[in-house]
mmCIF file of N, CA and C in Angstrom:
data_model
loop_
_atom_site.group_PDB
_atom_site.id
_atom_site.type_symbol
_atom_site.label_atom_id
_atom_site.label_comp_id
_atom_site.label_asym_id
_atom_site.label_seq_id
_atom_site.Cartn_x
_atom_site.Cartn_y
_atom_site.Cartn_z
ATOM 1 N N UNK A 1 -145.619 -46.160 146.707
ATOM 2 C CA UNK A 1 -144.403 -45.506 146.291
ATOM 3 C C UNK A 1 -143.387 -46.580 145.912
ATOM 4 N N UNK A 2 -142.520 -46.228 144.894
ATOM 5 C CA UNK A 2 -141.721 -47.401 144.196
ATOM 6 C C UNK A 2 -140.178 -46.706 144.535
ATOM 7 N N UNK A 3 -139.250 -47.662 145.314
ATOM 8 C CA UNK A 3 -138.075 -48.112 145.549
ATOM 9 C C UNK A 3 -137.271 -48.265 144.504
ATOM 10 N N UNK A 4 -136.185 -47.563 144.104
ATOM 11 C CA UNK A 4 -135.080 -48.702 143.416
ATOM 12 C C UNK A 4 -134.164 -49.271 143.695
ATOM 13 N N UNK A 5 -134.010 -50.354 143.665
ATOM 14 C CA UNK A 5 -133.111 -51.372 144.268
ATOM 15 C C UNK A 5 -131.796 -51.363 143.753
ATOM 16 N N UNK A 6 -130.978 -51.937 144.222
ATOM 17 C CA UNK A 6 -129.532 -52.115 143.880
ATOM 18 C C UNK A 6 -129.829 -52.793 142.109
ATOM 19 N N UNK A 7 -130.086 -53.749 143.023
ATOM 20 C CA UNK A 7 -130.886 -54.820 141.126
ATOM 21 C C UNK A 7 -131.276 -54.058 139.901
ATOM 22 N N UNK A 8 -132.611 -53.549 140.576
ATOM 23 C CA UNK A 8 -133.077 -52.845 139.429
ATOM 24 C C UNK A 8 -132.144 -51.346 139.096
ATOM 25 N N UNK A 9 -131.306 -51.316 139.452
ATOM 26 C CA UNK A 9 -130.406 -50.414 138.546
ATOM 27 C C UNK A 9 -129.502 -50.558 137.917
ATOM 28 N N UNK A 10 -128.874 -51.960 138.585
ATOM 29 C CA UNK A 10 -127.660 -52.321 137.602
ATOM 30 C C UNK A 10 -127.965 -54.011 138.128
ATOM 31 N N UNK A 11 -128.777 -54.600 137.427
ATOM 32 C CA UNK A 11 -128.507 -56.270 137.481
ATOM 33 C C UNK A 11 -127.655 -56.868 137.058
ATOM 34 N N UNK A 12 -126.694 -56.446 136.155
ATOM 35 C CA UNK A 12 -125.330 -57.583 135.963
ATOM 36 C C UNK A 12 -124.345 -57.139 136.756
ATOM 37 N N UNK A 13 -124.733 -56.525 138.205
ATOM 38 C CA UNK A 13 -123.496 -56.452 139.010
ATOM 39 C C UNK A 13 -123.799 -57.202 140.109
ATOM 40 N N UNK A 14 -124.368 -58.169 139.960
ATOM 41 C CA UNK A 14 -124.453 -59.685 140.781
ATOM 42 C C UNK A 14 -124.277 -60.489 139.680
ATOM 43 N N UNK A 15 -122.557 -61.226 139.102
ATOM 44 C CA UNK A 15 -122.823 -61.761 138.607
ATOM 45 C C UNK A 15 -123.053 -63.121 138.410
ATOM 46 N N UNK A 16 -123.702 -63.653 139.901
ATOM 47 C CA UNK A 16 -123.421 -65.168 139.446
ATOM 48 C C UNK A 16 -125.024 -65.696 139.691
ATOM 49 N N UNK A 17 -126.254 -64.321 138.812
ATOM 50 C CA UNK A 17 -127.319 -64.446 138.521
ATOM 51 C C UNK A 17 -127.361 -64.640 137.041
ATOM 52 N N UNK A 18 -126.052 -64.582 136.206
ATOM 53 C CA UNK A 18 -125.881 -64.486 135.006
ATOM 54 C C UNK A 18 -124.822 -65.560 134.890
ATOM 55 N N UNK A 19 -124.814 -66.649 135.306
ATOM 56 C CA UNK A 19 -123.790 -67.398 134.730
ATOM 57 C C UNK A 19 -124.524 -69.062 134.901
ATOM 58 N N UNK A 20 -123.936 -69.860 133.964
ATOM 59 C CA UNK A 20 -124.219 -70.998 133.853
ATOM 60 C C UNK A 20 -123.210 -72.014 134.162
ATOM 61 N N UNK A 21 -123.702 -73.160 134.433
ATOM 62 C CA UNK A 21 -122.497 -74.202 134.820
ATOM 63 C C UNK A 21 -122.444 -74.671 133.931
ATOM 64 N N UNK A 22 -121.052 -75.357 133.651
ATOM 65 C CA UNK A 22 -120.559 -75.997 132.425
ATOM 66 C C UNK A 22 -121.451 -77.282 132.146
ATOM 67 N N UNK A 23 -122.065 -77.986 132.848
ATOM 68 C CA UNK A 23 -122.932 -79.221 132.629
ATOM 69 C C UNK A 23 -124.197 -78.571 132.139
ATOM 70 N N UNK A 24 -124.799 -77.211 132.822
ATOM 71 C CA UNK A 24 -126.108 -76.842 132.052
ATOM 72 C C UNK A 24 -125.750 -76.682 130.422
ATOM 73 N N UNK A 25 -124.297 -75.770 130.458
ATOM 74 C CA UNK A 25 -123.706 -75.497 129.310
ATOM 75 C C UNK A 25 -123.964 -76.784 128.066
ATOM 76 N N UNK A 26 -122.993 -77.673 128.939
ATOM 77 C CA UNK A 26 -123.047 -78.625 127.896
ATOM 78 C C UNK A 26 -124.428 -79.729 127.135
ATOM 79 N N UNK A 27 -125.930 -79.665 128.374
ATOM 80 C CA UNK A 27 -126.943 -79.901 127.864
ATOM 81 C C UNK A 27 -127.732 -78.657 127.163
ATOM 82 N N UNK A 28 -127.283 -77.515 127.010
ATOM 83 C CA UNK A 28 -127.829 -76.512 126.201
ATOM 84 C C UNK A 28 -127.028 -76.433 124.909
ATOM 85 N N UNK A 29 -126.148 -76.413 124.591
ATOM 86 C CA UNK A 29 -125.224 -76.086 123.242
ATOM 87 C C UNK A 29 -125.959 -76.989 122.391
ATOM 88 N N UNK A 30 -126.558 -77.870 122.322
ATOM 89 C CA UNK A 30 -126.506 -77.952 121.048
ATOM 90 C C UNK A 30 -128.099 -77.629 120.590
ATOM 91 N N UNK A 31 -129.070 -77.358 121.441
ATOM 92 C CA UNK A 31 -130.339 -76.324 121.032
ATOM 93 C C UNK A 31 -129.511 -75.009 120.820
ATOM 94 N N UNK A 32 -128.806 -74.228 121.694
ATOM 95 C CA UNK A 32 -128.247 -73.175 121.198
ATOM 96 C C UNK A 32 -127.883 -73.477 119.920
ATOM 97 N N UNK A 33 -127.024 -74.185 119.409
ATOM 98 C CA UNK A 33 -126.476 -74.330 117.685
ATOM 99 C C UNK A 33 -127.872 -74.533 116.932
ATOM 100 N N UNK A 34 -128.556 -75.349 117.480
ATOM 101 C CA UNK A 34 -130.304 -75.309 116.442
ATOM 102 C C UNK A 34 -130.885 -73.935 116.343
ATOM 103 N N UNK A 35 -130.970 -73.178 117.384
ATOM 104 C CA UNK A 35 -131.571 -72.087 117.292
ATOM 105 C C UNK A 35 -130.621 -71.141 116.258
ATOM 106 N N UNK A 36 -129.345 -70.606 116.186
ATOM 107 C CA UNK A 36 -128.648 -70.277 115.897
ATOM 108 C C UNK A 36 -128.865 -70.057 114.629
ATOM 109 N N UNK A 37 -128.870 -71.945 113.902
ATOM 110 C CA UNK A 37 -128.854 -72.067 112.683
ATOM 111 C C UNK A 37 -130.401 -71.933 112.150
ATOM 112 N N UNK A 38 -131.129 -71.516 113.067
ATOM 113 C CA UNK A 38 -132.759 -71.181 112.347
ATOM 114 C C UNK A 38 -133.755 -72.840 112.699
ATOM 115 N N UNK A 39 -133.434 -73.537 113.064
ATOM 116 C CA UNK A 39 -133.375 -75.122 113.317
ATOM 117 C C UNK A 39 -134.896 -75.176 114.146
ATOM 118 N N UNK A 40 -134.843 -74.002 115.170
ATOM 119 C CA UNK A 40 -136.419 -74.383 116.441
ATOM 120 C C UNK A 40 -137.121 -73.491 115.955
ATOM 121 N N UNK A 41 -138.189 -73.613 116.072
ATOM 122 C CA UNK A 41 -139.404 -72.360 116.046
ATOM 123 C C UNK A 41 -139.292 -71.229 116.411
ATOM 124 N N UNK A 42 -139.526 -70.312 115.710
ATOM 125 C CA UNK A 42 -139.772 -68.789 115.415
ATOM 126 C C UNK A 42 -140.343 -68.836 116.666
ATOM 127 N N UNK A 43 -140.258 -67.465 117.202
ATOM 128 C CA UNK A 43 -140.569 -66.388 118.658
ATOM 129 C C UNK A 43 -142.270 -66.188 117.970
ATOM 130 N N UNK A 44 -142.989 -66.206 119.366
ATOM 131 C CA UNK A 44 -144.200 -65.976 118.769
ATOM 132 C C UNK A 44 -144.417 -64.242 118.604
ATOM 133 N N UNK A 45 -143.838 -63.730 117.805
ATOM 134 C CA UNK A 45 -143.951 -62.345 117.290
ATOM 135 C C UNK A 45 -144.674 -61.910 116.245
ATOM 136 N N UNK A 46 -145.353 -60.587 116.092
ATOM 137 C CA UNK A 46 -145.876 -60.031 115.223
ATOM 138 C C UNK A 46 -144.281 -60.068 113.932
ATOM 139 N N UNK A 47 -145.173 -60.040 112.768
ATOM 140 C CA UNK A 47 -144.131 -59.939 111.672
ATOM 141 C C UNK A 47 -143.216 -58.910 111.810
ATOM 142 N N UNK A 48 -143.766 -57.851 112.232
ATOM 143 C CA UNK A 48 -142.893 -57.230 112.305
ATOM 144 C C UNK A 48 -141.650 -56.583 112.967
ATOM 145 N N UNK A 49 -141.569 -57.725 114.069
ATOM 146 C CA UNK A 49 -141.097 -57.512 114.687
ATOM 147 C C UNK A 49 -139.549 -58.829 114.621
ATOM 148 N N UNK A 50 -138.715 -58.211 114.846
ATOM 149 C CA UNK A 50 -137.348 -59.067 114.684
ATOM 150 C C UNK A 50 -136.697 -60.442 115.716
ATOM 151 N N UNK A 51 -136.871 -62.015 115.307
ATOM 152 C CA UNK A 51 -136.203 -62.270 116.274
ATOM 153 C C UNK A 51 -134.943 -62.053 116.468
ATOM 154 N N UNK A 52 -134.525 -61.818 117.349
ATOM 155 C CA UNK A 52 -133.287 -61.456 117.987
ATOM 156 C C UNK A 52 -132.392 -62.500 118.698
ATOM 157 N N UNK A 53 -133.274 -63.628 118.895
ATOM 158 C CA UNK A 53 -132.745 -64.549 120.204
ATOM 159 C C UNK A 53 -131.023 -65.098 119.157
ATOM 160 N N UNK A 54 -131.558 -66.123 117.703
ATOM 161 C CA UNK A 54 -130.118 -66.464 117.087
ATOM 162 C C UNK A 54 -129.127 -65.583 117.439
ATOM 163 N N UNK A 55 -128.993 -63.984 117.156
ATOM 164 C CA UNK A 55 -127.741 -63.250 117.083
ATOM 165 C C UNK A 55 -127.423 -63.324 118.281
ATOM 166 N N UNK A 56 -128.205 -62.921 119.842
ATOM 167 C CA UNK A 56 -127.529 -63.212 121.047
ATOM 168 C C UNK A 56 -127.321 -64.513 121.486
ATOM 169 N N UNK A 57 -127.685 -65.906 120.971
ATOM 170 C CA UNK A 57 -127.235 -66.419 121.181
ATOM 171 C C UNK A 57 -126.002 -67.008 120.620
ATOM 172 N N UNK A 58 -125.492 -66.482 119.061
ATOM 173 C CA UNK A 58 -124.249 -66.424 118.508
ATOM 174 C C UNK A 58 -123.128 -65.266 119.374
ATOM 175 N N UNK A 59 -123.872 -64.151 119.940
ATOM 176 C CA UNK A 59 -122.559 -63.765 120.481
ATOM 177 C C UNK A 59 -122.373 -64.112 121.525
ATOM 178 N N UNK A 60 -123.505 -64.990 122.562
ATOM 179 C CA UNK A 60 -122.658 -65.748 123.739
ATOM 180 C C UNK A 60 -122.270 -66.653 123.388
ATOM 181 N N UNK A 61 -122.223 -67.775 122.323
ATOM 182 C CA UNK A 61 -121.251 -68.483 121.845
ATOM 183 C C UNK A 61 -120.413 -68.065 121.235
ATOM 184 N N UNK A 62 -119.774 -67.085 120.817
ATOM 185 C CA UNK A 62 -118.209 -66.579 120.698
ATOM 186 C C UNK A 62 -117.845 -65.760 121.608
ATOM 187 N N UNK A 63 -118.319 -65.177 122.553
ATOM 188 C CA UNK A 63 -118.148 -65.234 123.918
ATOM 189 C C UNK A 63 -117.513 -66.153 124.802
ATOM 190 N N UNK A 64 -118.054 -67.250 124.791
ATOM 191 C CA UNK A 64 -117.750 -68.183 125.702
ATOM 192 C C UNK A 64 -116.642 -68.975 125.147
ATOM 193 N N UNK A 65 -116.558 -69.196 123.802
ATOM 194 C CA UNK A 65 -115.546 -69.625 122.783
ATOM 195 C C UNK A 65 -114.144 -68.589 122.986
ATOM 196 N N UNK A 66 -114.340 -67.512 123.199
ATOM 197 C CA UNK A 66 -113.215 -66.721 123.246
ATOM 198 C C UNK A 66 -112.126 -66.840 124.124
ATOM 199 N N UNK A 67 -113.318 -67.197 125.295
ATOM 200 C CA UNK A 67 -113.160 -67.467 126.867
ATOM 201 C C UNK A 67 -112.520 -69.098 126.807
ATOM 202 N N UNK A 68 -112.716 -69.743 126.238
ATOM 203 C CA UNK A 68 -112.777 -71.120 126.337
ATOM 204 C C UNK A 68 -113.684 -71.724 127.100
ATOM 205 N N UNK A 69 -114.761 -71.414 126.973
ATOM 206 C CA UNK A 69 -115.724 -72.419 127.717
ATOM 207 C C UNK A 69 -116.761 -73.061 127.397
ATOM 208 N N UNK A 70 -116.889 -72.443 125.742
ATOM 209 C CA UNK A 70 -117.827 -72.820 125.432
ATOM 210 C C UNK A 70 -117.516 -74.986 125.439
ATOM 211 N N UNK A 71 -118.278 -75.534 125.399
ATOM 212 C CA UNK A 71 -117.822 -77.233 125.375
ATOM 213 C C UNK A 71 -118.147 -78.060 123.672
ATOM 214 N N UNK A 72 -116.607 -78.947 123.962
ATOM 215 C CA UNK A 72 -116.310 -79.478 122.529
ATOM 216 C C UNK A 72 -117.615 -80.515 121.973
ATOM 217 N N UNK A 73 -117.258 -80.452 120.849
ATOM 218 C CA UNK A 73 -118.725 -81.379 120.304
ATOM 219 C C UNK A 73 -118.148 -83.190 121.252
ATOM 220 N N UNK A 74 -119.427 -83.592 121.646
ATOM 221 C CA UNK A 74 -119.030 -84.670 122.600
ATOM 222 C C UNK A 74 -118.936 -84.973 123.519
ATOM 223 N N UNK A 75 -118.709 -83.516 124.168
ATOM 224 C CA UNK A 75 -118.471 -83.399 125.246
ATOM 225 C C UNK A 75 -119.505 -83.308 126.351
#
């Protein structure tokens, strides 16, 4: 018999299973900007199927940009 958990009903209401530190931040941004711009390898998907990863990762970078957190080039 299957349980549902707090989790499995609403997982972004723990949120600091969803957050990153500004140092992971700042060694990820700039694969995030490669991916973004089409830069890393395609999702291993059937054709017909859509990657998706660039657009969510453009709206957590204006997300985090909105916020100010995203980190300056250099940084």
């Amino acid at each position: 018999m299957l349980f549902a958990t707090p989790l499995a009903i609403a997982p972004y209401a723990i949120p600091h299973l969803y957050s990153i530190s500004r140092g992971d931040l700042a060694v990820l941004a700039p694969y995030i900007d490669e991916w973004i711009e089409g830069k890393l390898p395609p999702q291993n998907l059937p054709a017909e199927y859509e990657d998706i990863r660039p657009k969510v990762l453009l709206a957590f970078k204006q997300r985090l940009r909105a916020e100010g957190r995203w980190p300056s080039p250099g940084a």
